């Protein structure tokens, strides 16, 4: 049918005919167009101090159903699925299998693990028609352990790594910050099962590496913090935080040695007791509390100096049943003093302990209203659970690092995105997940477990909060709803469709075409709000000369390219020059203000004409349109000069990045060649962990090596083939550097020419003014 169509239209040009063929072929598959995608934008006014979550609502990613519960709309679902895709990739890399556990679980199962009573206030509980007590799972340790206990028959079935990505439920008392603190949320949970503590720790370390790779691919600079296991159990735990002023967690970090811990377990370098004057009543700060059973009254005495505040986590570590939700304990104390079972505990900071016994008669051990009441047994302690002196002061900026002599601690607000736990036998013992080991077949031992969580919806919300600016959202490429948005300034025609298809053929880019019948300005504002990494504009220059404008939202750069320029970048698998250099989320450990708004004047177009296909970088530079500088006014010349200087900055940065990449490939080649020359008994090779991180490793097959071919996947190659691959990459980058250097020199010459013309015009103007 295609051939007949061409025969009937011999009078049309070959170019138009080829476009028709392309259009006909594309009908067999579905183009991504915004006219067919439900994106309910508009109708929601911008608010003052709009948060990233507010922008998610306004841009059509989410809608709130009720407090703490959200509906994911098509754009939001695309982001969620891309996060899941990254997670799936790295979970598979460590041999984990994905499954799906039921959302409904029984209370009886949680009673077996002795966890039900601890988390009851946060559970959604229900009963079926048979009055069986059920609940919506906030987490699945009991379910997965029971499943494995009933399935695994032998130690030969281990190690086992199972994970799921599912919705979970927690009855938050005060849902807030959108997806960051909701009642229904999406999480990835990996559960690992090993035969010994040693192998379980090895698994833990492998998962840690996978987590780092996940966050690196999404461009999230996480702080990996030592943490408390809390109600989960176990004795080895780490949290993965994104430093952000909107975070509810607090993380201490040492810039010298890298020590990082959350405020529940973080400590500072011990200070000398002589630093505290404990001889006067005014030196003693006091906090009062009560336990959940209302039988133990707590006085916490801490040094009151330099604005120091109390660390409640230190008290809770000594009194696990402390009710930290009570803000005014006096009414509860008044009721408790009438009970014969009531005790009073004085918890004393170690720096105050030497003087406490001498001065305690002057201290208000009881509130003024209860000073005449009698309370039974009274105890005092100044020792932490580990036996060291108790420090009740919260960490402060500038405190000494406990791991190194020179470092000081920086304190940051942060968003927790993931948590890893070594559980040991916390669940396998009570739920009877046992195996027999070959060294003692007659004895069954509990399986060693680990639990590793990542908040999928928390990553969604955290990226929105951290990267948003006053113009809208700003997604990293890996999880953007679409990588590229194509926006024509006029109606969509065959040329527009042909260009769009050239981007998406072979799945080169995940692109969307904005073909909605809206004004061009409205589409551009909507694209800013949505936060596409790249926006391609098909405007007047496209209609007249085939030049489109591409705008990178992350680094605020726009560039003009022809269709052939796009094709060349695709065939070379370079994509855009800024794909590899887009800065990640704010990696500072300090709370920073919102990024500055992207100014309108940064939408300057840099036009590179490439009239024939197959142009190299140098040919593109040489085929630029000629401009008569004498016809330009001084203000226009100044604008052109400014634009060229901006281009030079970008090109210089690109040159440095290409040079760095060349250096990495040279190191790879050196390692592969040295391996080829090494003895046959050696199996040390260079293994690329990420696009930019290579480490020495060992492979069981000493004749092969893993290389990163630039797609994010590692490919096994023979040593000789790997060396050829690296040599080709080095030669390719060498040629690119030469071409780029020529372009830089040409632009520098253009700047100098413009400066000279501008100087002459200014002198002519001054001369004319003096004569008049």
XYZ file of C-alpha atoms in Angstrom:
772
model
C 0.000 0.000 0.000
C 2.896 2.362 0.709
C 4.311 1.800 -2.777
C 0.948 2.601 -4.419
C 0.697 5.772 -2.401
C 4.089 6.911 -3.705
C 3.202 6.057 -7.292
C 0.108 8.228 -7.167
C 2.058 11.186 -5.818
C 5.056 11.315 -8.153
C 4.692 15.069 -8.425
C 5.457 15.606 -4.752
C 9.025 15.934 -3.490
C 10.934 12.944 -2.175
C 11.267 14.661 1.185
C 7.489 15.099 1.557
C 6.895 11.528 0.411
C 9.361 10.168 2.945
C 7.591 12.136 5.642
C 4.264 10.562 4.648
C 5.809 7.129 4.846
C 7.200 7.909 8.270
C 3.828 9.227 9.395
C 2.036 6.142 8.078
C 4.496 3.803 9.763
C 4.210 5.620 13.062
C 0.455 5.056 13.060
C 1.206 1.464 13.929
C 2.525 2.571 17.282
C 1.336 5.224 19.672
C 3.016 8.597 19.889
C 3.246 10.212 23.311
C 1.250 13.410 22.948
C -0.126 15.628 25.676
C -3.480 15.909 23.897
C -4.028 12.186 24.627
C -2.582 12.233 28.142
C -4.743 13.410 31.019
C -2.824 16.270 32.629
C -5.272 18.414 34.614
C -3.373 21.695 34.910
C -4.902 25.092 35.417
C -7.601 26.146 37.835
C -5.298 26.056 40.872
C -3.803 29.411 41.776
C -0.177 29.752 42.829
C 0.221 30.420 46.531
C 2.821 32.415 48.401
C 5.828 30.324 49.502
C 4.608 27.447 47.355
C 6.229 24.137 48.285
C 7.372 21.396 45.939
C 4.274 19.395 46.912
C 2.034 22.331 45.985
C 3.710 22.388 42.573
C 3.034 18.645 42.148
C -0.651 19.387 42.654
C -0.662 22.427 40.363
C 1.297 20.641 37.604
C -1.151 17.735 37.518
C 0.959 14.968 39.094
C -1.215 14.376 42.173
C -4.572 15.084 43.744
C -5.388 14.734 47.424
C -8.216 12.365 48.283
C -8.211 13.014 52.028
C -5.715 13.842 54.745
C -2.500 11.967 53.981
C -3.926 10.045 50.991
C -3.198 10.981 47.377
C -4.243 9.897 43.901
C -1.373 9.496 41.431
C -2.346 10.979 38.059
C -0.686 9.879 34.761
C 2.390 12.128 35.090
C 2.844 11.157 38.727
C 2.477 7.482 37.895
C 5.177 7.791 35.212
C 7.596 9.248 37.800
C 6.741 6.491 40.280
C 7.276 3.760 37.687
C 10.629 5.217 36.640
C 11.792 5.215 40.262
C 10.667 1.598 40.488
C 12.528 0.786 37.265
C 15.806 2.108 38.693
C 15.240 0.137 41.887
C 14.388 -3.047 39.946
C 17.605 -2.726 37.948
C 19.845 -2.572 41.001
C 17.919 -5.160 43.012
C 18.335 -7.609 40.134
C 22.066 -6.801 40.080
C 22.416 -8.364 43.554
C 20.272 -11.383 42.724
C 17.018 -10.299 44.388
C 13.663 -11.653 43.167
C 10.559 -9.474 43.166
C 7.306 -10.685 44.684
C 4.088 -9.172 45.992
C 2.782 -9.777 49.513
C -0.759 -9.197 50.682
C -1.625 -5.798 52.135
C -3.899 -7.447 54.720
C -2.260 -9.311 57.591
C -3.442 -10.762 60.889
C -2.927 -9.338 64.326
C -2.187 -12.850 65.571
C 0.959 -12.968 63.465
C 2.168 -9.686 64.943
C 1.509 -10.968 68.443
C 3.897 -13.836 67.745
C 6.687 -11.357 66.985
C 5.745 -9.313 70.077
C 5.411 -6.164 68.015
C 1.679 -5.500 67.949
C 1.350 -3.529 71.187
C 4.285 -1.254 70.325
C 2.783 0.039 67.075
C -0.959 -0.257 67.755
C -1.689 3.511 67.614
C -0.372 3.681 64.028
C -2.318 0.698 62.643
C -5.409 0.592 60.456
C -7.301 -2.269 62.144
C -10.394 -4.178 60.994
C -12.307 -7.416 61.524
C -13.816 -9.767 58.982
C -17.291 -11.327 59.247
C -15.840 -14.077 61.437
C -14.483 -11.462 63.858
C -10.875 -12.283 62.974
C -8.656 -9.314 63.856
C -6.885 -8.034 60.733
C -4.945 -4.915 59.799
C -3.390 -3.103 56.850
C 0.334 -3.815 56.890
C 2.647 -0.904 57.667
C 5.546 -3.316 56.995
C 5.924 -7.019 56.140
C 8.623 -8.643 58.292
C 6.162 -11.093 59.873
C 4.558 -12.062 56.554
C 7.813 -12.655 54.669
C 9.391 -14.575 57.558
C 6.366 -16.871 57.808
C 6.404 -17.408 54.046
C 10.096 -18.364 54.052
C 9.721 -20.528 57.175
C 7.015 -22.573 55.420
C 8.932 -22.782 52.133
C 12.671 -23.080 52.719
C 13.559 -26.713 53.360
C 17.348 -26.644 53.554
C 20.359 -24.422 54.053
C 21.004 -25.089 50.348
C 18.055 -22.776 49.583
C 20.023 -19.894 51.126
C 21.082 -17.151 50.654
C 17.694 -15.820 49.596
C 16.891 -12.232 48.618
C 13.269 -11.220 48.090
C 11.827 -7.755 47.569
C 8.554 -6.057 46.813
C 7.347 -2.579 45.877
C 3.906 -2.024 47.297
C 1.531 0.350 49.045
C 1.688 0.498 52.821
C -0.485 2.101 55.443
C 0.180 3.948 58.675
C -2.393 5.935 60.621
C -0.322 9.087 61.035
C -1.638 11.332 63.791
C -0.778 14.452 61.783
C -0.135 13.833 58.057
C 1.925 16.667 56.587
C 4.305 17.690 53.808
C 2.380 15.795 51.157
C 4.076 12.546 50.160
C 6.762 12.949 52.809
C 4.463 12.147 55.734
C 1.332 10.419 54.424
C -0.988 7.657 55.609
C -0.709 5.626 52.415
C 2.703 5.362 50.767
C 4.731 3.273 48.320
C 7.845 1.483 49.547
C 10.421 -0.986 48.331
C 11.311 -3.625 50.935
C 14.113 -6.121 50.429
C 14.345 -9.058 52.841
C 17.486 -11.198 52.959
C 18.005 -14.623 54.507
C 21.450 -16.079 55.295
C 22.876 -18.988 57.255
C 25.332 -17.070 59.460
C 25.931 -13.584 60.858
C 29.085 -13.267 58.725
C 27.289 -13.945 55.442
C 24.400 -11.728 56.548
C 26.797 -8.805 57.060
C 28.342 -9.466 53.636
C 24.846 -9.296 52.159
C 24.233 -6.080 54.088
C 27.325 -4.506 52.534
C 26.316 -5.609 49.030
C 22.894 -4.021 49.486
C 24.542 -0.827 50.710
C 26.498 -0.633 47.447
C 23.300 -1.200 45.471
C 21.598 1.598 47.430
C 24.432 3.990 46.662
C 24.130 3.100 42.964
C 20.350 3.708 43.043
C 20.678 7.184 44.554
C 23.608 8.015 42.289
C 21.575 7.142 39.190
C 18.678 9.291 40.380
C 21.181 12.089 41.168
C 20.381 12.245 44.882
C 23.450 12.961 47.051
C 22.532 10.988 50.150
C 24.127 11.114 53.569
C 24.515 7.549 54.838
C 23.967 7.902 58.579
C 24.425 5.445 61.416
C 21.013 4.964 62.978
C 18.922 3.284 65.648
C 16.948 0.161 64.744
C 13.948 1.280 66.778
C 10.928 -1.048 66.778
C 12.348 -3.009 63.830
C 14.924 -4.733 66.033
C 18.458 -5.783 65.203
C 21.763 -4.145 66.046
C 23.103 -2.748 62.757
C 21.295 0.049 60.960
C 21.860 2.918 58.496
C 19.640 5.668 57.153
C 19.902 7.372 53.760
C 19.191 11.099 53.994
C 18.890 14.003 51.616
C 20.001 17.214 53.315
C 17.122 19.676 52.969
C 15.681 22.429 55.131
C 12.182 20.873 54.897
C 13.351 17.630 56.521
C 12.073 16.438 59.892
C 15.205 14.462 60.748
C 18.482 15.831 62.059
C 21.832 14.481 60.894
C 25.318 15.185 62.254
C 28.192 15.035 59.785
C 31.951 15.469 60.050
C 33.597 16.930 56.968
C 37.025 15.609 57.968
C 36.498 11.875 58.480
C 32.991 11.390 57.101
C 31.366 10.334 60.381
C 27.597 10.646 59.895
C 24.815 9.720 62.301
C 21.242 10.707 62.995
C 20.559 12.662 66.153
C 19.161 9.610 67.973
C 22.595 8.014 68.291
C 25.038 10.751 67.223
C 27.579 11.743 69.841
C 30.261 14.389 70.063
C 33.806 14.290 71.356
C 33.685 14.130 75.194
C 34.230 17.440 76.923
C 36.058 17.970 80.173
C 33.849 18.128 83.310
C 35.784 21.241 84.226
C 33.996 23.041 81.394
C 30.788 23.046 83.457
C 30.165 24.925 86.705
C 27.883 22.563 88.654
C 28.024 24.340 92.022
C 25.060 26.697 91.545
C 21.374 25.955 91.056
C 21.293 28.149 87.966
C 23.720 25.742 86.253
C 21.098 22.981 86.246
C 18.559 22.746 83.434
C 15.499 20.590 84.209
C 13.064 18.608 82.071
C 10.228 16.564 83.533
C 8.511 13.552 81.987
C 6.499 10.435 82.745
C 6.351 6.873 81.442
C 3.453 5.435 79.465
C 2.248 3.389 82.453
C 2.187 6.624 84.539
C 4.131 4.954 87.351
C 7.591 6.478 86.819
C 8.285 10.201 87.073
C 11.403 11.487 85.316
C 13.630 14.449 86.198
C 16.362 15.064 83.610
C 19.157 17.384 84.788
C 21.470 18.853 82.154
C 24.025 21.721 81.997
C 22.244 24.972 81.324
C 24.792 27.059 79.479
C 25.340 28.645 76.076
C 21.771 27.944 75.042
C 22.245 24.153 75.180
C 19.091 22.064 74.731
C 18.093 18.634 75.992
C 18.577 15.476 73.943
C 15.375 13.475 74.473
C 16.821 10.509 72.592
C 19.433 10.062 75.335
C 16.699 9.891 77.981
C 14.581 7.490 75.925
C 17.565 5.164 75.495
C 17.602 4.797 79.306
C 13.808 4.814 79.741
C 12.315 3.081 76.661
C 8.761 3.490 78.019
C 9.103 7.271 78.265
C 6.031 9.017 76.817
C 7.579 11.758 74.679
C 4.153 12.921 73.456
C 3.396 14.527 76.846
C 4.244 18.226 76.766
C 2.765 19.201 80.141
C 3.386 16.388 82.641
C 2.202 18.317 85.759
C -1.422 17.044 85.716
C -0.138 13.482 85.295
C 2.350 13.946 88.118
C -0.449 15.212 90.383
C -2.403 12.008 89.726
C 0.663 9.769 90.049
C 1.788 10.970 93.507
C -1.313 9.380 95.057
C -0.170 5.920 93.963
C 2.068 3.783 96.161
C 3.686 2.301 93.038
C 5.040 5.642 91.820
C 8.809 6.079 91.670
C 10.960 9.099 90.864
C 14.070 8.796 88.703
C 16.678 11.558 88.446
C 18.689 11.245 85.238
C 21.818 13.387 85.541
C 24.286 14.539 82.945
C 27.726 13.114 83.818
C 29.208 16.623 84.015
C 26.764 17.508 86.810
C 26.970 14.186 88.665
C 29.974 14.988 90.937
C 28.152 17.957 92.484
C 24.568 16.674 92.324
C 24.558 14.992 95.734
C 25.869 18.157 97.353
C 23.324 20.494 95.824
C 20.275 18.302 95.225
C 18.564 19.533 98.426
C 18.418 22.989 96.824
C 17.048 21.704 93.530
C 13.305 21.505 92.748
C 13.026 17.709 92.697
C 9.233 18.124 92.701
C 7.147 20.881 91.130
C 6.150 23.720 93.428
C 2.561 22.448 93.527
C 3.712 19.019 94.798
C 6.577 19.945 97.097
C 4.654 18.800 100.179
C 3.750 15.403 98.673
C 5.675 12.233 99.324
C 6.912 10.032 96.513
C 8.130 6.536 97.267
C 11.399 5.113 95.907
C 13.753 7.629 94.309
C 16.669 6.697 92.075
C 19.455 8.549 90.315
C 21.738 7.638 87.421
C 24.397 9.394 85.382
C 25.532 6.456 83.287
C 24.416 5.623 79.758
C 23.263 2.159 78.699
C 26.757 1.380 77.389
C 28.423 2.245 80.694
C 29.898 5.592 79.614
C 29.094 8.925 81.209
C 25.685 10.288 80.249
C 25.518 13.301 77.918
C 22.055 14.883 77.955
C 22.865 17.876 75.776
C 21.701 17.810 72.173
C 24.417 18.072 69.544
C 25.292 21.573 68.428
C 27.029 22.960 65.371
C 30.779 22.931 65.929
C 30.892 20.132 68.525
C 33.980 17.946 68.216
C 33.789 14.799 66.087
C 33.953 11.564 68.155
C 35.884 9.696 65.429
C 38.721 12.116 64.669
C 40.725 14.706 66.558
C 40.477 17.609 64.117
C 36.929 17.378 62.790
C 33.871 19.280 63.942
C 30.230 18.350 63.435
C 27.828 20.030 61.059
C 24.140 19.683 61.942
C 21.597 19.509 59.105
C 17.916 18.999 58.629
C 17.327 16.057 56.305
C 14.721 13.894 54.574
C 15.016 10.167 55.208
C 14.677 8.236 51.919
C 15.834 4.758 52.902
C 16.762 2.581 55.868
C 18.740 -0.661 56.137
C 18.584 -3.069 59.071
C 20.538 -6.168 60.013
C 17.812 -7.996 61.926
C 19.724 -11.092 62.978
C 17.210 -13.527 64.472
C 14.730 -10.874 65.680
C 11.904 -12.422 63.579
C 13.227 -15.837 62.596
C 13.295 -17.052 66.212
C 9.699 -16.247 67.250
C 8.310 -17.190 63.826
C 10.386 -20.401 63.646
C 12.298 -19.807 60.429
C 15.002 -22.444 60.968
C 17.423 -24.554 58.927
C 19.945 -27.277 59.763
C 23.564 -26.648 58.845
C 25.859 -29.407 57.512
C 28.284 -29.160 60.429
C 25.477 -30.096 62.853
C 22.513 -31.619 60.950
C 20.629 -32.595 64.086
C 20.326 -29.023 65.333
C 18.190 -26.354 63.726
C 19.365 -22.737 63.885
C 17.381 -19.578 63.161
C 17.976 -17.883 59.805
C 19.890 -14.605 59.845
C 17.779 -11.809 58.334
C 18.141 -8.315 56.955
C 15.532 -5.732 55.979
C 16.204 -2.896 53.531
C 13.636 -0.215 52.720
C 13.440 2.645 50.228
C 10.539 5.084 50.212
C 9.450 5.311 46.575
C 6.849 7.985 47.234
C 9.263 9.760 49.609
C 11.859 9.982 46.815
C 9.082 11.390 44.607
C 8.204 14.065 47.163
C 11.784 14.771 48.252
C 13.050 15.423 44.707
C 10.117 17.757 44.122
C 10.874 19.705 47.312
C 14.640 19.839 46.842
C 14.843 20.773 43.162
C 11.825 23.006 42.630
C 12.347 26.712 41.985
C 9.975 29.611 41.464
C 9.177 28.540 37.899
C 8.291 24.965 38.652
C 9.551 21.431 39.213
C 12.940 20.211 37.976
C 13.273 16.452 37.492
C 16.494 14.447 37.061
C 16.542 12.636 33.732
C 16.273 9.147 35.265
C 12.852 9.765 36.848
C 11.384 12.636 34.809
C 7.867 11.921 33.480
C 9.394 12.521 30.028
C 13.039 13.274 29.224
C 12.194 15.658 26.379
C 9.156 17.818 25.648
C 8.750 19.040 22.052
C 6.717 22.260 21.802
C 5.814 23.679 18.358
C 4.929 27.364 18.344
C 2.311 26.741 15.643
C 0.008 23.906 14.617
C 1.468 20.409 14.351
C 2.234 19.357 10.770
C 4.056 16.529 8.950
C 7.463 18.139 9.529
C 6.755 18.376 13.266
C 5.736 14.731 13.429
C 8.768 13.634 11.403
C 11.090 15.486 13.780
C 9.371 14.023 16.835
C 9.560 10.523 15.387
C 13.267 10.975 14.714
C 13.735 11.567 18.450
C 11.741 8.554 19.576
C 12.709 6.005 16.903
C 14.544 3.131 18.539
C 13.541 4.566 21.936
C 16.383 7.079 21.713
C 14.514 9.466 24.003
C 11.429 9.250 26.156
C 9.796 12.299 24.578
C 6.337 13.850 24.519
C 4.818 16.203 21.946
C 2.720 19.093 23.211
C 0.059 19.188 20.504
C -2.635 20.738 22.678
C -4.631 23.589 21.226
C -3.245 26.132 23.645
C -1.258 29.340 23.226
C 2.487 28.885 22.845
C 3.206 30.988 25.936
C 0.833 28.869 28.014
C 2.596 25.695 26.841
C 5.996 27.077 27.791
C 4.835 28.008 31.295
C 3.249 24.593 31.661
C 6.529 22.930 30.593
C 8.407 24.986 33.191
C 5.939 23.912 35.868
C 6.144 20.236 34.832
C 9.953 20.294 34.987
C 11.053 18.406 31.859
C 14.874 18.090 31.738
C 14.928 19.217 28.082
C 12.426 21.345 26.164
C 12.727 21.511 22.366
C 11.007 24.477 20.707
C 9.987 24.348 17.056
C 9.487 28.033 16.299
C 9.983 30.434 13.444
C 13.607 29.380 12.914
C 12.405 25.791 12.571
C 9.817 26.691 9.926
C 12.220 28.860 7.945
C 15.624 27.181 8.321
C 15.068 23.888 10.149
C 16.696 25.159 13.367
C 15.094 24.210 16.677
C 15.856 25.576 20.123
C 16.698 23.118 22.899
C 16.575 24.300 26.496
C 18.165 22.443 29.414
C 16.205 23.357 32.521
C 18.807 22.138 35.015
C 21.760 24.246 33.898
C 19.709 27.051 32.319
C 21.220 26.736 28.826
C 19.490 26.860 25.447
C 21.006 25.837 22.138
C 19.900 25.905 18.505
C 20.224 22.672 16.529
C 19.141 21.435 13.121
C 17.392 18.140 12.597
C 20.676 16.723 11.283
C 22.441 17.981 14.379
C 19.977 16.017 16.469
C 20.445 12.942 14.283
C 24.234 13.153 14.605
C 24.017 13.371 18.380
C 21.712 10.349 18.476
C 23.874 8.206 16.184
C 26.939 9.048 18.258
C 24.966 8.207 21.445
C 25.987 11.556 22.873
C 22.414 12.828 23.253
C 22.875 16.357 24.575
C 26.198 17.807 25.720
C 24.707 18.484 29.116
C 23.233 15.033 29.855
C 26.406 13.985 31.633
C 27.061 17.292 33.351
C 23.704 18.189 34.822
C 24.300 18.991 38.479
C 22.513 16.698 40.938
C 20.291 17.784 43.779
C 21.787 20.249 46.198
C 24.544 18.243 47.862
C 25.443 20.825 50.452
C 25.176 19.753 54.037
C 23.835 23.159 54.962
C 20.191 24.137 54.627
C 20.063 26.336 51.567
C 17.363 28.760 50.370
C 15.326 27.964 47.281
C 17.256 28.186 43.988
C 17.017 31.512 42.240
C 14.314 31.868 39.613
C 15.362 31.216 36.036
C 15.468 34.689 34.403
C 13.696 35.220 31.099
C 16.823 36.598 29.391
C 18.495 33.205 29.707
C 16.318 31.904 26.900
C 18.850 33.210 24.350
C 19.124 30.993 21.265
C 22.552 29.843 20.114
C 22.169 28.913 16.459
C 24.365 26.274 14.849
C 23.470 25.735 11.193
C 24.087 22.328 9.628
C 22.554 22.407 6.115
C 23.738 18.932 5.084
C 23.597 15.626 6.939
C 26.680 14.092 8.457
C 28.224 17.372 9.613
C 30.929 17.059 12.220
C 31.255 19.449 15.089
C 33.814 21.455 13.152
C 31.685 21.609 10.012
C 28.767 22.887 12.023
C 30.922 25.647 13.432
C 32.200 26.619 9.968
C 28.705 26.774 8.475
C 27.386 29.521 10.733
C 25.421 32.285 9.079
C 27.406 35.452 8.319
C 26.388 38.557 10.252
C 27.360 42.096 9.233
C 28.465 43.657 12.509
C 28.438 47.172 11.035
C 24.641 47.017 10.799
C 24.228 46.389 14.523
C 23.735 49.053 17.172
C 26.109 49.142 20.183
C 23.426 47.652 22.460
C 22.921 44.776 20.027
C 26.673 44.227 19.820
C 26.883 44.104 23.625
C 24.117 41.483 23.705
C 25.877 39.374 21.071
C 29.131 39.652 23.033
C 27.417 38.585 26.241
C 25.853 35.609 24.465
C 29.207 34.526 23.038
C 30.859 34.803 26.448
C 28.135 32.593 27.951
C 28.705 30.082 25.165
C 32.421 30.127 25.883
C 31.800 29.365 29.554
C 29.653 26.392 28.601
C 32.123 25.137 25.989
C 35.020 25.469 28.423
C 33.108 23.395 30.960
C 32.322 20.797 28.292
C 36.007 20.689 27.316
C 36.986 19.944 30.930
C 34.395 17.182 31.191
C 35.481 15.566 27.921
C 39.103 15.763 29.024
C 38.197 14.100 32.325
C 36.316 11.332 30.511
C 39.322 10.797 28.266
C 41.519 10.436 31.344
C 39.184 7.812 32.822
C 39.226 5.766 29.611
C 43.030 6.007 29.484
C 43.167 4.624 33.037
C 40.830 1.819 31.990
C 43.030 1.013 29.001
C 46.149 1.040 31.163
C 44.574 -1.382 33.630
C 43.333 -3.728 30.916
C 46.724 -3.705 29.160
C 48.596 -4.337 32.399
C 46.231 -7.239 33.058
C 47.016 -8.637 29.592
C 50.712 -8.513 30.391
C 50.288 -9.988 33.882
C 50.784 -13.574 34.843
C 48.012 -15.990 33.994
C 47.399 -16.705 37.653
C 46.335 -13.128 38.303
C 42.692 -12.285 37.803
C 42.690 -8.633 38.833
C 40.754 -6.410 36.433
C 39.192 -2.962 36.324
C 35.463 -3.093 37.073
C 33.266 -0.039 36.403
C 30.764 0.358 39.227
C 29.103 3.439 37.734
C 29.534 5.758 34.771
C 32.346 7.560 36.551
C 33.630 5.179 39.222
C 36.005 2.343 38.432
C 37.567 0.022 40.974
C 39.888 -2.928 40.869
C 38.120 -6.211 41.288
C 38.379 -9.888 40.539
C 36.492 -12.014 38.026
C 36.287 -15.773 38.063
C 37.045 -15.818 34.335
C 40.488 -14.225 34.013
C 40.144 -13.786 30.245
C 37.291 -11.293 30.354
C 36.610 -7.827 31.715
C 33.471 -5.781 32.323
C 33.156 -2.461 30.517
C 30.553 0.282 30.670
C 29.468 1.008 27.101
C 27.818 4.284 28.054
C 24.276 2.989 28.491
C 24.437 2.283 32.196
C 24.836 -1.464 31.591
C 28.020 -3.463 32.071
C 29.018 -5.660 29.136
C 31.498 -8.519 29.371
C 34.262 -8.328 26.782
C 37.407 -10.282 26.062
C 40.525 -8.482 27.224
C 41.633 -7.679 23.690
C 38.152 -6.510 22.760
C 37.992 -4.358 25.897
C 41.324 -2.752 25.018
C 40.049 -1.999 21.496
C 36.872 -0.504 22.951
C 38.836 1.822 25.250
C 41.233 2.794 22.440
C 38.301 3.733 20.206
C 36.775 5.795 22.991
C 40.059 7.610 23.569
C 40.439 8.354 19.835
C 36.844 9.511 19.618
C 37.286 11.871 22.555
C 40.609 13.123 21.175
C 38.913 14.130 17.913
C 36.041 15.736 19.800
C 38.469 17.716 21.934
C 40.309 18.983 18.849
C 37.055 20.057 17.210
C 35.829 21.663 20.406
C 39.115 23.506 20.830
C 38.770 24.911 17.270
C 35.254 26.111 18.057
C 36.433 27.779 21.254
C 39.220 29.557 19.392
C 36.763 30.739 16.735
C 34.385 32.084 19.362
C 37.215 33.826 21.172
C 38.176 35.489 17.877
C 34.551 36.545 17.358
C 34.469 38.089 20.827
C 37.611 40.079 20.106
C 36.164 41.249 16.763
C 32.957 42.388 18.412
C 34.906 44.194 21.108
C 36.873 46.073 18.431
C 33.755 47.007 16.432
C 31.994 48.050 19.632
C 34.986 50.179 20.647
C 35.030 51.919 17.250
C 31.293 52.616 17.362
C 31.559 54.071 20.876
C 34.454 56.301 19.794
C 32.464 57.444 16.750
C 29.513 58.314 18.950
C 31.708 60.289 21.359
C 33.348 62.109 18.441
C 29.969 63.028 16.978
C 28.763 64.337 20.336
C 31.889 66.512 20.797
C 31.547 68.043 17.306
C 27.937 68.906 17.887
